[in-house]
Amino acid sequence: MFTAFREGAQKKSGRFTFTWFVAAAVPVVLALGFFVLWRANGTSFSVVTPHGIKVLRAGMTTQEVGGLLGNPLTLQKQGAQDCYRYGRPNFVNEVFVVYSVCYEQGQVRDVLTHQYSAWQIDPATGTFVAPGQPPAPKNPAG
């Protein structure tokens, strides 16, 4: 009579142990997954700044530069060179810089700096307004 209760208790104990094992394993697996993702992506950083771009050296590979600068904005061909552009174009600052890293045979040959102005278009007149300049006065007669 009591053996039936003991057998049920053993089965219940087995399920209880499995449940605790799964409950403990899920956070460990998640933590391990986040750690792997962090090691793969979290340790890379972007140095697309005037000071940071100076860490690039002639002869670096595209993989080395990509690890430092991240993904380029675009690719531009210049003769035998492949030039990748890096930077953050914006219309908040009056002037912004975009860098071109040029490669020959998969190695850095040149780093160029391009400075751009963020001109605006006056919607009323359709004219271009230089950064930092007030819009042209509206002509009441026109």
mmCIF file of N, CA and C in Angstrom:
data_model
loop_
_atom_site.group_PDB
_atom_site.id
_atom_site.type_symbol
_atom_site.label_atom_id
_atom_site.label_comp_id
_atom_site.label_asym_id
_atom_site.label_seq_id
_atom_site.Cartn_x
_atom_site.Cartn_y
_atom_site.Cartn_z
ATOM 1 N N MET A 1 0.811 -1.182 0.000
ATOM 2 C CA MET A 1 0.000 0.000 0.000
ATOM 3 C C MET A 1 0.859 1.252 0.000
ATOM 4 N N PHE A 2 1.890 1.305 0.792
ATOM 5 C CA PHE A 2 2.736 2.492 0.833
ATOM 6 C C PHE A 2 3.728 2.556 -0.322
ATOM 7 N N THR A 3 3.956 1.438 -0.982
ATOM 8 C CA THR A 3 4.883 1.449 -2.113
ATOM 9 C C THR A 3 4.330 2.279 -3.268
ATOM 10 N N ALA A 4 3.026 2.319 -3.434
ATOM 11 C CA ALA A 4 2.426 3.128 -4.500
ATOM 12 C C ALA A 4 2.708 4.599 -4.262
ATOM 13 N N PHE A 5 2.672 5.021 -3.014
ATOM 14 C CA PHE A 5 2.960 6.414 -2.705
ATOM 15 C C PHE A 5 4.437 6.717 -2.950
ATOM 16 N N ARG A 6 5.322 5.765 -2.626
ATOM 17 C CA ARG A 6 6.757 5.982 -2.824
ATOM 18 C C ARG A 6 7.093 6.072 -4.314
ATOM 19 N N GLU A 7 6.491 5.223 -5.159
ATOM 20 C CA GLU A 7 6.756 5.263 -6.591
ATOM 21 C C GLU A 7 6.298 6.586 -7.186
ATOM 22 N N GLY A 8 5.148 7.068 -6.782
ATOM 23 C CA GLY A 8 4.651 8.370 -7.248
ATOM 24 C C GLY A 8 5.548 9.489 -6.776
ATOM 25 N N ALA A 9 6.072 9.364 -5.576
ATOM 26 C CA ALA A 9 6.961 10.388 -5.043
ATOM 27 C C ALA A 9 8.270 10.406 -5.815
ATOM 28 N N GLN A 10 8.770 9.243 -6.221
ATOM 29 C CA GLN A 10 10.017 9.204 -6.977
ATOM 30 C C GLN A 10 9.827 9.816 -8.360
ATOM 31 N N LYS A 11 8.724 9.534 -9.008
ATOM 32 C CA LYS A 11 8.455 10.134 -10.308
ATOM 33 C C LYS A 11 8.330 11.643 -10.176
ATOM 34 N N LYS A 12 7.647 12.100 -9.163
ATOM 35 C CA LYS A 12 7.466 13.528 -8.938
ATOM 36 C C LYS A 12 8.806 14.172 -8.634
ATOM 37 N N SER A 13 9.638 13.501 -7.879
ATOM 38 C CA SER A 13 10.959 14.019 -7.550
ATOM 39 C C SER A 13 11.810 14.136 -8.807
ATOM 40 N N GLY A 14 11.704 13.174 -9.722
ATOM 41 C CA GLY A 14 12.450 13.222 -10.983
ATOM 42 C C GLY A 14 12.023 14.408 -11.840
ATOM 43 N N ARG A 15 10.719 14.656 -11.919
ATOM 44 C CA ARG A 15 10.218 15.818 -12.658
ATOM 45 C C ARG A 15 10.662 17.108 -11.999
ATOM 46 N N PHE A 16 10.656 17.115 -10.686
ATOM 47 C CA PHE A 16 11.054 18.298 -9.932
ATOM 48 C C PHE A 16 12.520 18.621 -10.200
ATOM 49 N N THR A 17 13.385 17.628 -10.232
ATOM 50 C CA THR A 17 14.805 17.825 -10.500
ATOM 51 C C THR A 17 15.019 18.323 -11.928
ATOM 52 N N PHE A 18 14.307 17.749 -12.895
ATOM 53 C CA PHE A 18 14.430 18.180 -14.282
ATOM 54 C C PHE A 18 13.995 19.634 -14.439
ATOM 55 N N THR A 19 12.914 20.011 -13.777
ATOM 56 C CA THR A 19 12.422 21.386 -13.849
ATOM 57 C C THR A 19 13.458 22.355 -13.303
ATOM 58 N N TRP A 20 14.063 22.020 -12.183
ATOM 59 C CA TRP A 20 15.103 22.888 -11.608
ATOM 60 C C TRP A 20 16.331 22.948 -12.508
ATOM 61 N N PHE A 21 16.664 21.844 -13.126
ATOM 62 C CA PHE A 21 17.799 21.828 -14.048
ATOM 63 C C PHE A 21 17.555 22.767 -15.228
ATOM 64 N N VAL A 22 16.349 22.673 -15.829
ATOM 65 C CA VAL A 22 16.015 23.553 -16.957
ATOM 66 C C VAL A 22 15.971 25.002 -16.503
ATOM 67 N N ALA A 23 15.393 25.246 -15.341
ATOM 68 C CA ALA A 23 15.300 26.618 -14.827
ATOM 69 C C ALA A 23 16.685 27.207 -14.582
ATOM 70 N N ALA A 24 17.637 26.398 -14.193
ATOM 71 C CA ALA A 24 18.992 26.888 -13.955
ATOM 72 C C ALA A 24 19.783 26.977 -15.265
ATOM 73 N N ALA A 25 19.500 26.090 -16.212
ATOM 74 C CA ALA A 25 20.262 26.053 -17.461
ATOM 75 C C ALA A 25 19.901 27.198 -18.403
ATOM 76 N N VAL A 26 18.647 27.615 -18.433
ATOM 77 C CA VAL A 26 18.214 28.664 -19.353
ATOM 78 C C VAL A 26 18.977 29.968 -19.109
ATOM 79 N N PRO A 27 19.068 30.490 -17.884
ATOM 80 C CA PRO A 27 19.838 31.724 -17.694
ATOM 81 C C PRO A 27 21.326 31.560 -18.026
ATOM 82 N N VAL A 28 21.876 30.384 -17.754
ATOM 83 C CA VAL A 28 23.288 30.152 -18.075
ATOM 84 C C VAL A 28 23.493 30.182 -19.590
ATOM 85 N N VAL A 29 22.600 29.537 -20.339
ATOM 86 C CA VAL A 29 22.708 29.532 -21.802
ATOM 87 C C VAL A 29 22.518 30.948 -22.350
ATOM 88 N N LEU A 30 21.560 31.686 -21.838
ATOM 89 C CA LEU A 30 21.354 33.069 -22.271
ATOM 90 C C LEU A 30 22.574 33.933 -21.966
ATOM 91 N N ALA A 31 23.123 33.807 -20.779
ATOM 92 C CA ALA A 31 24.308 34.579 -20.408
ATOM 93 C C ALA A 31 25.479 34.238 -21.318
ATOM 94 N N LEU A 32 25.645 32.966 -21.625
ATOM 95 C CA LEU A 32 26.712 32.541 -22.523
ATOM 96 C C LEU A 32 26.503 33.119 -23.925
ATOM 97 N N GLY A 33 25.272 33.119 -24.402
ATOM 98 C CA GLY A 33 24.964 33.690 -25.711
ATOM 99 C C GLY A 33 25.259 35.179 -25.770
ATOM 100 N N PHE A 34 24.845 35.930 -24.741
ATOM 101 C CA PHE A 34 25.142 37.358 -24.696
ATOM 102 C C PHE A 34 26.646 37.609 -24.636
ATOM 103 N N PHE A 35 27.361 36.783 -23.899
ATOM 104 C CA PHE A 35 28.813 36.937 -23.800
ATOM 105 C C PHE A 35 29.467 36.725 -25.164
ATOM 106 N N VAL A 36 29.030 35.708 -25.897
ATOM 107 C CA VAL A 36 29.590 35.433 -27.223
ATOM 108 C C VAL A 36 29.290 36.602 -28.162
ATOM 109 N N LEU A 37 28.056 37.120 -28.143
ATOM 110 C CA LEU A 37 27.711 38.263 -28.986
ATOM 111 C C LEU A 37 28.512 39.498 -28.606
ATOM 112 N N TRP A 38 28.700 39.716 -27.311
ATOM 113 C CA TRP A 38 29.477 40.856 -26.853
ATOM 114 C C TRP A 38 30.920 40.754 -27.318
ATOM 115 N N ARG A 39 31.492 39.553 -27.229
ATOM 116 C CA ARG A 39 32.883 39.366 -27.664
ATOM 117 C C ARG A 39 33.006 39.576 -29.167
ATOM 118 N N ALA A 40 31.993 39.162 -29.917
ATOM 119 C CA ALA A 40 32.054 39.293 -31.369
ATOM 120 C C ALA A 40 31.820 40.729 -31.814
ATOM 121 N N ASN A 41 30.879 41.441 -31.182
ATOM 122 C CA ASN A 41 30.494 42.772 -31.636
ATOM 123 C C ASN A 41 30.771 43.878 -30.628
ATOM 124 N N GLY A 42 30.672 43.573 -29.370
ATOM 125 C CA GLY A 42 30.760 44.610 -28.354
ATOM 126 C C GLY A 42 32.136 45.179 -28.156
ATOM 127 N N THR A 43 33.172 44.460 -28.532
ATOM 128 C CA THR A 43 34.519 44.978 -28.324
ATOM 129 C C THR A 43 34.975 45.846 -29.479
ATOM 130 N N SER A 44 34.240 45.835 -30.600
ATOM 131 C CA SER A 44 34.615 46.719 -31.695
ATOM 132 C C SER A 44 34.082 48.108 -31.394
ATOM 133 N N PHE A 45 34.823 49.085 -31.816
ATOM 134 C CA PHE A 45 34.414 50.460 -31.586
ATOM 135 C C PHE A 45 34.771 51.266 -32.813
ATOM 136 N N SER A 46 34.155 52.392 -32.960
ATOM 137 C CA SER A 46 34.373 53.214 -34.128
ATOM 138 C C SER A 46 35.287 54.376 -33.779
ATOM 139 N N VAL A 47 36.275 54.615 -34.633
ATOM 140 C CA VAL A 47 37.186 55.728 -34.419
ATOM 141 C C VAL A 47 37.046 56.752 -35.534
ATOM 142 N N VAL A 48 35.840 56.919 -36.054
ATOM 143 C CA VAL A 48 35.624 57.872 -37.131
ATOM 144 C C VAL A 48 35.555 59.274 -36.520
ATOM 145 N N THR A 49 36.732 59.743 -36.087
ATOM 146 C CA THR A 49 36.922 61.079 -35.547
ATOM 147 C C THR A 49 38.237 61.608 -36.116
ATOM 148 N N PRO A 50 38.476 62.918 -36.080
ATOM 149 C CA PRO A 50 39.755 63.425 -36.600
ATOM 150 C C PRO A 50 40.967 62.789 -35.909
ATOM 151 N N HIS A 51 40.880 62.583 -34.612
ATOM 152 C CA HIS A 51 41.998 61.967 -33.897
ATOM 153 C C HIS A 51 42.043 60.458 -34.133
ATOM 154 N N GLY A 52 40.893 59.822 -34.113
ATOM 155 C CA GLY A 52 40.837 58.373 -34.240
ATOM 156 C C GLY A 52 41.224 57.855 -35.609
ATOM 157 N N ILE A 53 40.977 58.644 -36.662
ATOM 158 C CA ILE A 53 41.296 58.187 -38.019
ATOM 159 C C ILE A 53 42.806 58.049 -38.190
ATOM 160 N N LYS A 54 43.569 58.694 -37.317
ATOM 161 C CA LYS A 54 45.031 58.655 -37.408
ATOM 162 C C LYS A 54 45.616 57.302 -37.031
ATOM 163 N N VAL A 55 44.812 56.371 -36.498
ATOM 164 C CA VAL A 55 45.326 55.042 -36.163
ATOM 165 C C VAL A 55 45.485 54.175 -37.406
ATOM 166 N N LEU A 56 44.905 54.610 -38.528
ATOM 167 C CA LEU A 56 45.047 53.845 -39.765
ATOM 168 C C LEU A 56 46.462 54.014 -40.308
ATOM 169 N N ARG A 57 47.012 52.934 -40.792
ATOM 170 C CA ARG A 57 48.369 52.938 -41.338
ATOM 171 C C ARG A 57 48.371 52.297 -42.721
ATOM 172 N N ALA A 58 49.296 52.728 -43.562
ATOM 173 C CA ALA A 58 49.455 52.121 -44.878
ATOM 174 C C ALA A 58 49.750 50.638 -44.708
ATOM 175 N N GLY A 59 49.132 49.826 -45.541
ATOM 176 C CA GLY A 59 49.348 48.390 -45.486
ATOM 177 C C GLY A 59 48.309 47.633 -44.680
ATOM 178 N N MET A 60 47.454 48.340 -43.930
ATOM 179 C CA MET A 60 46.397 47.651 -43.188
ATOM 180 C C MET A 60 45.429 47.020 -44.182
ATOM 181 N N THR A 61 44.827 45.904 -43.787
ATOM 182 C CA THR A 61 43.873 45.220 -44.659
ATOM 183 C C THR A 61 42.474 45.793 -44.471
ATOM 184 N N THR A 62 41.573 45.435 -45.377
ATOM 185 C CA THR A 62 40.189 45.894 -45.267
ATOM 186 C C THR A 62 39.532 45.366 -43.991
ATOM 187 N N GLN A 63 39.910 44.153 -43.563
ATOM 188 C CA GLN A 63 39.346 43.591 -42.336
ATOM 189 C C GLN A 63 39.818 44.375 -41.111
ATOM 190 N N GLU A 64 41.079 44.784 -41.087
ATOM 191 C CA GLU A 64 41.597 45.551 -39.952
ATOM 192 C C GLU A 64 40.915 46.909 -39.869
ATOM 193 N N VAL A 65 40.763 47.574 -41.002
ATOM 194 C CA VAL A 65 40.107 48.876 -41.022
ATOM 195 C C VAL A 65 38.631 48.730 -40.657
ATOM 196 N N GLY A 66 37.974 47.700 -41.189
ATOM 197 C CA GLY A 66 36.569 47.465 -40.860
ATOM 198 C C GLY A 66 36.362 47.217 -39.377
ATOM 199 N N GLY A 67 37.313 46.548 -38.722
ATOM 200 C CA GLY A 67 37.218 46.324 -37.288
ATOM 201 C C GLY A 67 37.311 47.614 -36.486
ATOM 202 N N LEU A 68 38.024 48.600 -37.010
ATOM 203 C CA LEU A 68 38.160 49.887 -36.327
ATOM 204 C C LEU A 68 37.045 50.861 -36.677
ATOM 205 N N LEU A 69 36.703 50.943 -37.957
ATOM 206 C CA LEU A 69 35.756 51.957 -38.411
ATOM 207 C C LEU A 69 34.334 51.458 -38.601
ATOM 208 N N GLY A 70 34.145 50.157 -38.636
ATOM 209 C CA GLY A 70 32.810 49.621 -38.886
ATOM 210 C C GLY A 70 32.523 49.576 -40.370
ATOM 211 N N ASN A 71 31.258 49.552 -40.722
ATOM 212 C CA ASN A 71 30.853 49.475 -42.126
ATOM 213 C C ASN A 71 30.988 50.837 -42.796
ATOM 214 N N PRO A 72 31.479 50.865 -44.044
ATOM 215 C CA PRO A 72 31.611 52.140 -44.757
ATOM 216 C C PRO A 72 30.261 52.649 -45.250
ATOM 217 N N LEU A 73 30.237 53.944 -45.582
ATOM 218 C CA LEU A 73 29.035 54.537 -46.157
ATOM 219 C C LEU A 73 28.848 54.088 -47.602
ATOM 220 N N THR A 74 29.929 54.098 -48.358
ATOM 221 C CA THR A 74 29.841 53.782 -49.777
ATOM 222 C C THR A 74 31.217 53.417 -50.321
ATOM 223 N N LEU A 75 31.236 52.870 -51.519
ATOM 224 C CA LEU A 75 32.465 52.528 -52.228
ATOM 225 C C LEU A 75 32.578 53.424 -53.445
ATOM 226 N N GLN A 76 33.773 53.955 -53.663
ATOM 227 C CA GLN A 76 34.029 54.768 -54.837
ATOM 228 C C GLN A 76 35.305 54.259 -55.496
ATOM 229 N N LYS A 77 35.255 53.985 -56.788
ATOM 230 C CA LYS A 77 36.434 53.522 -57.540
ATOM 231 C C LYS A 77 37.192 54.735 -58.057
ATOM 232 N N GLN A 78 38.508 54.726 -57.858
ATOM 233 C CA GLN A 78 39.368 55.775 -58.401
ATOM 234 C C GLN A 78 40.555 55.102 -59.081
ATOM 235 N N GLY A 79 40.402 54.831 -60.351
ATOM 236 C CA GLY A 79 41.453 54.122 -61.078
ATOM 237 C C GLY A 79 41.594 52.710 -60.551
ATOM 238 N N ALA A 80 42.805 52.356 -60.103
ATOM 239 C CA ALA A 80 43.067 51.011 -59.566
ATOM 240 C C ALA A 80 42.732 50.912 -58.083
ATOM 241 N N GLN A 81 42.296 52.025 -57.486
ATOM 242 C CA GLN A 81 42.015 52.037 -56.051
ATOM 243 C C GLN A 81 40.527 51.879 -55.769
ATOM 244 N N ASP A 82 40.230 51.173 -54.693
ATOM 245 C CA ASP A 82 38.876 51.109 -54.136
ATOM 246 C C ASP A 82 38.883 52.012 -52.919
ATOM 247 N N CYS A 83 38.043 53.050 -52.920
ATOM 248 C CA CYS A 83 37.994 53.991 -51.805
ATOM 249 C C CYS A 83 36.659 53.848 -51.074
ATOM 250 N N TYR A 84 36.729 53.526 -49.806
ATOM 251 C CA TYR A 84 35.542 53.403 -48.965
ATOM 252 C C TYR A 84 35.395 54.676 -48.144
ATOM 253 N N ARG A 85 34.193 55.194 -48.077
ATOM 254 C CA ARG A 85 33.940 56.431 -47.335
ATOM 255 C C ARG A 85 33.353 56.125 -45.968
ATOM 256 N N TYR A 86 33.876 56.824 -44.961
ATOM 257 C CA TYR A 86 33.447 56.675 -43.576
ATOM 258 C C TYR A 86 33.117 58.047 -43.012
ATOM 259 N N GLY A 87 32.166 58.109 -42.121
ATOM 260 C CA GLY A 87 31.813 59.361 -41.460
ATOM 261 C C GLY A 87 30.340 59.384 -41.114
ATOM 262 N N ARG A 88 29.902 60.539 -40.671
ATOM 263 C CA ARG A 88 28.512 60.710 -40.283
ATOM 264 C C ARG A 88 27.975 62.012 -40.894
ATOM 265 N N PRO A 89 27.507 61.953 -42.142
ATOM 266 C CA PRO A 89 26.907 63.157 -42.719
ATOM 267 C C PRO A 89 25.674 63.562 -41.913
ATOM 268 N N ASN A 90 25.498 64.869 -41.736
ATOM 269 C CA ASN A 90 24.328 65.334 -40.994
ATOM 270 C C ASN A 90 23.973 66.743 -41.437
ATOM 271 N N PHE A 91 22.793 67.166 -41.063
ATOM 272 C CA PHE A 91 22.337 68.513 -41.373
ATOM 273 C C PHE A 91 22.177 69.343 -40.110
ATOM 274 N N VAL A 92 22.706 68.846 -38.999
ATOM 275 C CA VAL A 92 22.658 69.586 -37.746
ATOM 276 C C VAL A 92 23.836 70.546 -37.674
ATOM 277 N N ASN A 93 25.036 70.044 -37.969
ATOM 278 C CA ASN A 93 26.227 70.879 -37.958
ATOM 279 C C ASN A 93 26.359 71.590 -39.300
ATOM 280 N N GLU A 94 26.966 72.767 -39.269
ATOM 281 C CA GLU A 94 27.137 73.502 -40.517
ATOM 282 C C GLU A 94 28.090 72.794 -41.463
ATOM 283 N N VAL A 95 29.106 72.147 -40.900
ATOM 284 C CA VAL A 95 30.115 71.466 -41.697
ATOM 285 C C VAL A 95 30.330 70.082 -41.112
ATOM 286 N N PHE A 96 30.503 69.081 -41.965
ATOM 287 C CA PHE A 96 30.833 67.745 -41.485
ATOM 288 C C PHE A 96 31.922 67.158 -42.369
ATOM 289 N N VAL A 97 32.616 66.154 -41.832
ATOM 290 C CA VAL A 97 33.759 65.550 -42.510
ATOM 291 C C VAL A 97 33.440 64.098 -42.844
ATOM 292 N N VAL A 98 33.848 63.679 -44.030
ATOM 293 C CA VAL A 98 33.770 62.290 -44.453
ATOM 294 C C VAL A 98 35.180 61.886 -44.885
ATOM 295 N N TYR A 99 35.612 60.710 -44.451
ATOM 296 C CA TYR A 99 36.950 60.218 -44.765
ATOM 297 C C TYR A 99 36.875 59.155 -45.849
ATOM 298 N N SER A 100 37.854 59.155 -46.754
ATOM 299 C CA SER A 100 37.987 58.113 -47.772
ATOM 300 C C SER A 100 39.229 57.307 -47.462
ATOM 301 N N VAL A 101 39.059 56.016 -47.313
ATOM 302 C CA VAL A 101 40.186 55.109 -47.113
ATOM 303 C C VAL A 101 40.343 54.339 -48.415
ATOM 304 N N CYS A 102 41.480 54.553 -49.091
ATOM 305 C CA CYS A 102 41.701 53.970 -50.411
ATOM 306 C C CYS A 102 42.655 52.784 -50.322
ATOM 307 N N TYR A 103 42.298 51.718 -51.027
ATOM 308 C CA TYR A 103 43.058 50.467 -51.008
ATOM 309 C C TYR A 103 43.564 50.142 -52.411
ATOM 310 N N GLU A 104 44.735 49.558 -52.462
ATOM 311 C CA GLU A 104 45.241 48.917 -53.671
ATOM 312 C C GLU A 104 45.637 47.513 -53.282
ATOM 313 N N GLN A 105 45.132 46.543 -54.000
ATOM 314 C CA GLN A 105 45.391 45.131 -53.740
ATOM 315 C C GLN A 105 45.066 44.748 -52.288
ATOM 316 N N GLY A 106 43.974 45.324 -51.762
ATOM 317 C CA GLY A 106 43.486 44.953 -50.437
ATOM 318 C C GLY A 106 44.229 45.576 -49.270
ATOM 319 N N GLN A 107 45.105 46.566 -49.525
ATOM 320 C CA GLN A 107 45.854 47.212 -48.451
ATOM 321 C C GLN A 107 45.709 48.726 -48.550
ATOM 322 N N VAL A 108 45.665 49.397 -47.384
ATOM 323 C CA VAL A 108 45.497 50.842 -47.340
ATOM 324 C C VAL A 108 46.667 51.529 -48.038
ATOM 325 N N ARG A 109 46.339 52.440 -48.941
ATOM 326 C CA ARG A 109 47.355 53.241 -49.634
ATOM 327 C C ARG A 109 47.231 54.717 -49.298
ATOM 328 N N ASP A 110 45.993 55.172 -49.007
ATOM 329 C CA ASP A 110 45.791 56.596 -48.781
ATOM 330 C C ASP A 110 44.543 56.811 -47.932
ATOM 331 N N VAL A 111 44.567 57.854 -47.106
ATOM 332 C CA VAL A 111 43.398 58.274 -46.330
ATOM 333 C C VAL A 111 43.175 59.752 -46.638
ATOM 334 N N LEU A 112 41.992 60.076 -47.146
ATOM 335 C CA LEU A 112 41.672 61.446 -47.542
ATOM 336 C C LEU A 112 40.555 61.997 -46.672
ATOM 337 N N THR A 113 40.568 63.313 -46.480
ATOM 338 C CA THR A 113 39.529 63.989 -45.708
ATOM 339 C C THR A 113 38.721 64.877 -46.645
ATOM 340 N N HIS A 114 37.397 64.755 -46.605
ATOM 341 C CA HIS A 114 36.502 65.579 -47.414
ATOM 342 C C HIS A 114 35.601 66.358 -46.464
ATOM 343 N N GLN A 115 35.567 67.666 -46.623
ATOM 344 C CA GLN A 115 34.737 68.514 -45.771
ATOM 345 C C GLN A 115 33.548 69.009 -46.593
ATOM 346 N N TYR A 116 32.346 68.856 -46.027
ATOM 347 C CA TYR A 116 31.133 69.244 -46.724
ATOM 348 C C TYR A 116 30.341 70.247 -45.898
ATOM 349 N N SER A 117 29.620 71.108 -46.611
ATOM 350 C CA SER A 117 28.707 72.047 -45.964
ATOM 351 C C SER A 117 27.282 71.551 -46.163
ATOM 352 N N ALA A 118 26.475 71.704 -45.151
ATOM 353 C CA ALA A 118 25.080 71.263 -45.220
ATOM 354 C C ALA A 118 24.205 72.457 -45.596
ATOM 355 N N TRP A 119 24.115 72.737 -46.881
ATOM 356 C CA TRP A 119 23.290 73.831 -47.362
ATOM 357 C C TRP A 119 21.820 73.447 -47.246
ATOM 358 N N GLN A 120 21.010 74.436 -47.024
ATOM 359 C CA GLN A 120 19.576 74.199 -46.916
ATOM 360 C C GLN A 120 18.870 74.871 -48.093
ATOM 361 N N ILE A 121 17.670 74.416 -48.360
ATOM 362 C CA ILE A 121 16.861 75.023 -49.417
ATOM 363 C C ILE A 121 15.710 75.766 -48.756
ATOM 364 N N ASP A 122 15.579 77.030 -49.092
ATOM 365 C CA ASP A 122 14.466 77.826 -48.574
ATOM 366 C C ASP A 122 13.203 77.386 -49.304
ATOM 367 N N PRO A 123 12.232 76.799 -48.582
ATOM 368 C CA PRO A 123 11.037 76.279 -49.263
ATOM 369 C C PRO A 123 10.208 77.367 -49.940
ATOM 370 N N ALA A 124 10.267 78.593 -49.433
ATOM 371 C CA ALA A 124 9.451 79.659 -50.010
ATOM 372 C C ALA A 124 9.998 80.111 -51.360
ATOM 373 N N THR A 125 11.318 80.198 -51.476
ATOM 374 C CA THR A 125 11.902 80.735 -52.706
ATOM 375 C C THR A 125 12.599 79.672 -53.548
ATOM 376 N N GLY A 126 12.938 78.522 -52.942
ATOM 377 C CA GLY A 126 13.660 77.485 -53.663
ATOM 378 C C GLY A 126 15.140 77.785 -53.815
ATOM 379 N N THR A 127 15.644 78.782 -53.098
ATOM 380 C CA THR A 127 17.061 79.137 -53.176
ATOM 381 C C THR A 127 17.848 78.389 -52.112
ATOM 382 N N PHE A 128 19.132 78.227 -52.382
ATOM 383 C CA PHE A 128 20.026 77.574 -51.423
ATOM 384 C C PHE A 128 20.492 78.592 -50.399
ATOM 385 N N VAL A 129 20.539 78.154 -49.143
ATOM 386 C CA VAL A 129 20.984 79.009 -48.045
ATOM 387 C C VAL A 129 22.229 78.378 -47.452
ATOM 388 N N ALA A 130 23.323 79.146 -47.409
ATOM 389 C CA ALA A 130 24.583 78.652 -46.862
ATOM 390 C C ALA A 130 24.452 78.418 -45.362
ATOM 391 N N PRO A 131 25.220 77.482 -44.827
ATOM 392 C CA PRO A 131 25.163 77.222 -43.386
ATOM 393 C C PRO A 131 25.497 78.479 -42.583
ATOM 394 N N GLY A 132 24.703 78.728 -41.570
ATOM 395 C CA GLY A 132 24.933 79.872 -40.699
ATOM 396 C C GLY A 132 24.393 81.179 -41.226
ATOM 397 N N GLN A 133 23.809 81.168 -42.419
ATOM 398 C CA GLN A 133 23.276 82.391 -43.016
ATOM 399 C C GLN A 133 21.761 82.423 -42.843
ATOM 400 N N PRO A 134 21.218 83.598 -42.606
ATOM 401 C CA PRO A 134 19.750 83.688 -42.506
ATOM 402 C C PRO A 134 19.144 83.517 -43.903
ATOM 403 N N PRO A 135 17.914 83.040 -43.977
ATOM 404 C CA PRO A 135 17.265 82.925 -45.272
ATOM 405 C C PRO A 135 17.108 84.307 -45.918
ATOM 406 N N ALA A 136 17.076 84.335 -47.240
ATOM 407 C CA ALA A 136 16.897 85.615 -47.962
ATOM 408 C C ALA A 136 15.550 86.206 -47.594
ATOM 409 N N PRO A 137 15.482 87.540 -47.481
ATOM 410 C CA PRO A 137 14.177 88.165 -47.153
ATOM 411 C C PRO A 137 13.176 87.909 -48.275
ATOM 412 N N LYS A 138 11.957 87.701 -47.852
ATOM 413 C CA LYS A 138 10.896 87.446 -48.826
ATOM 414 C C LYS A 138 10.517 88.739 -49.531
ATOM 415 N N ASN A 139 10.313 88.659 -50.819
ATOM 416 C CA ASN A 139 9.946 89.818 -51.620
ATOM 417 C C ASN A 139 8.427 89.922 -51.636
ATOM 418 N N PRO A 140 7.870 90.927 -50.940
ATOM 419 C CA PRO A 140 6.400 91.023 -50.886
ATOM 420 C C PRO A 140 5.789 91.308 -52.237
ATOM 421 N N ALA A 141 6.528 91.929 -53.160
ATOM 422 C CA ALA A 141 5.948 92.278 -54.466
ATOM 423 C C ALA A 141 5.881 91.070 -55.380
ATOM 424 N N GLY A 142 6.709 90.014 -55.098
ATOM 425 C CA GLY A 142 6.772 88.890 -56.025
ATOM 426 C C GLY A 142 5.814 87.878 -55.683
#
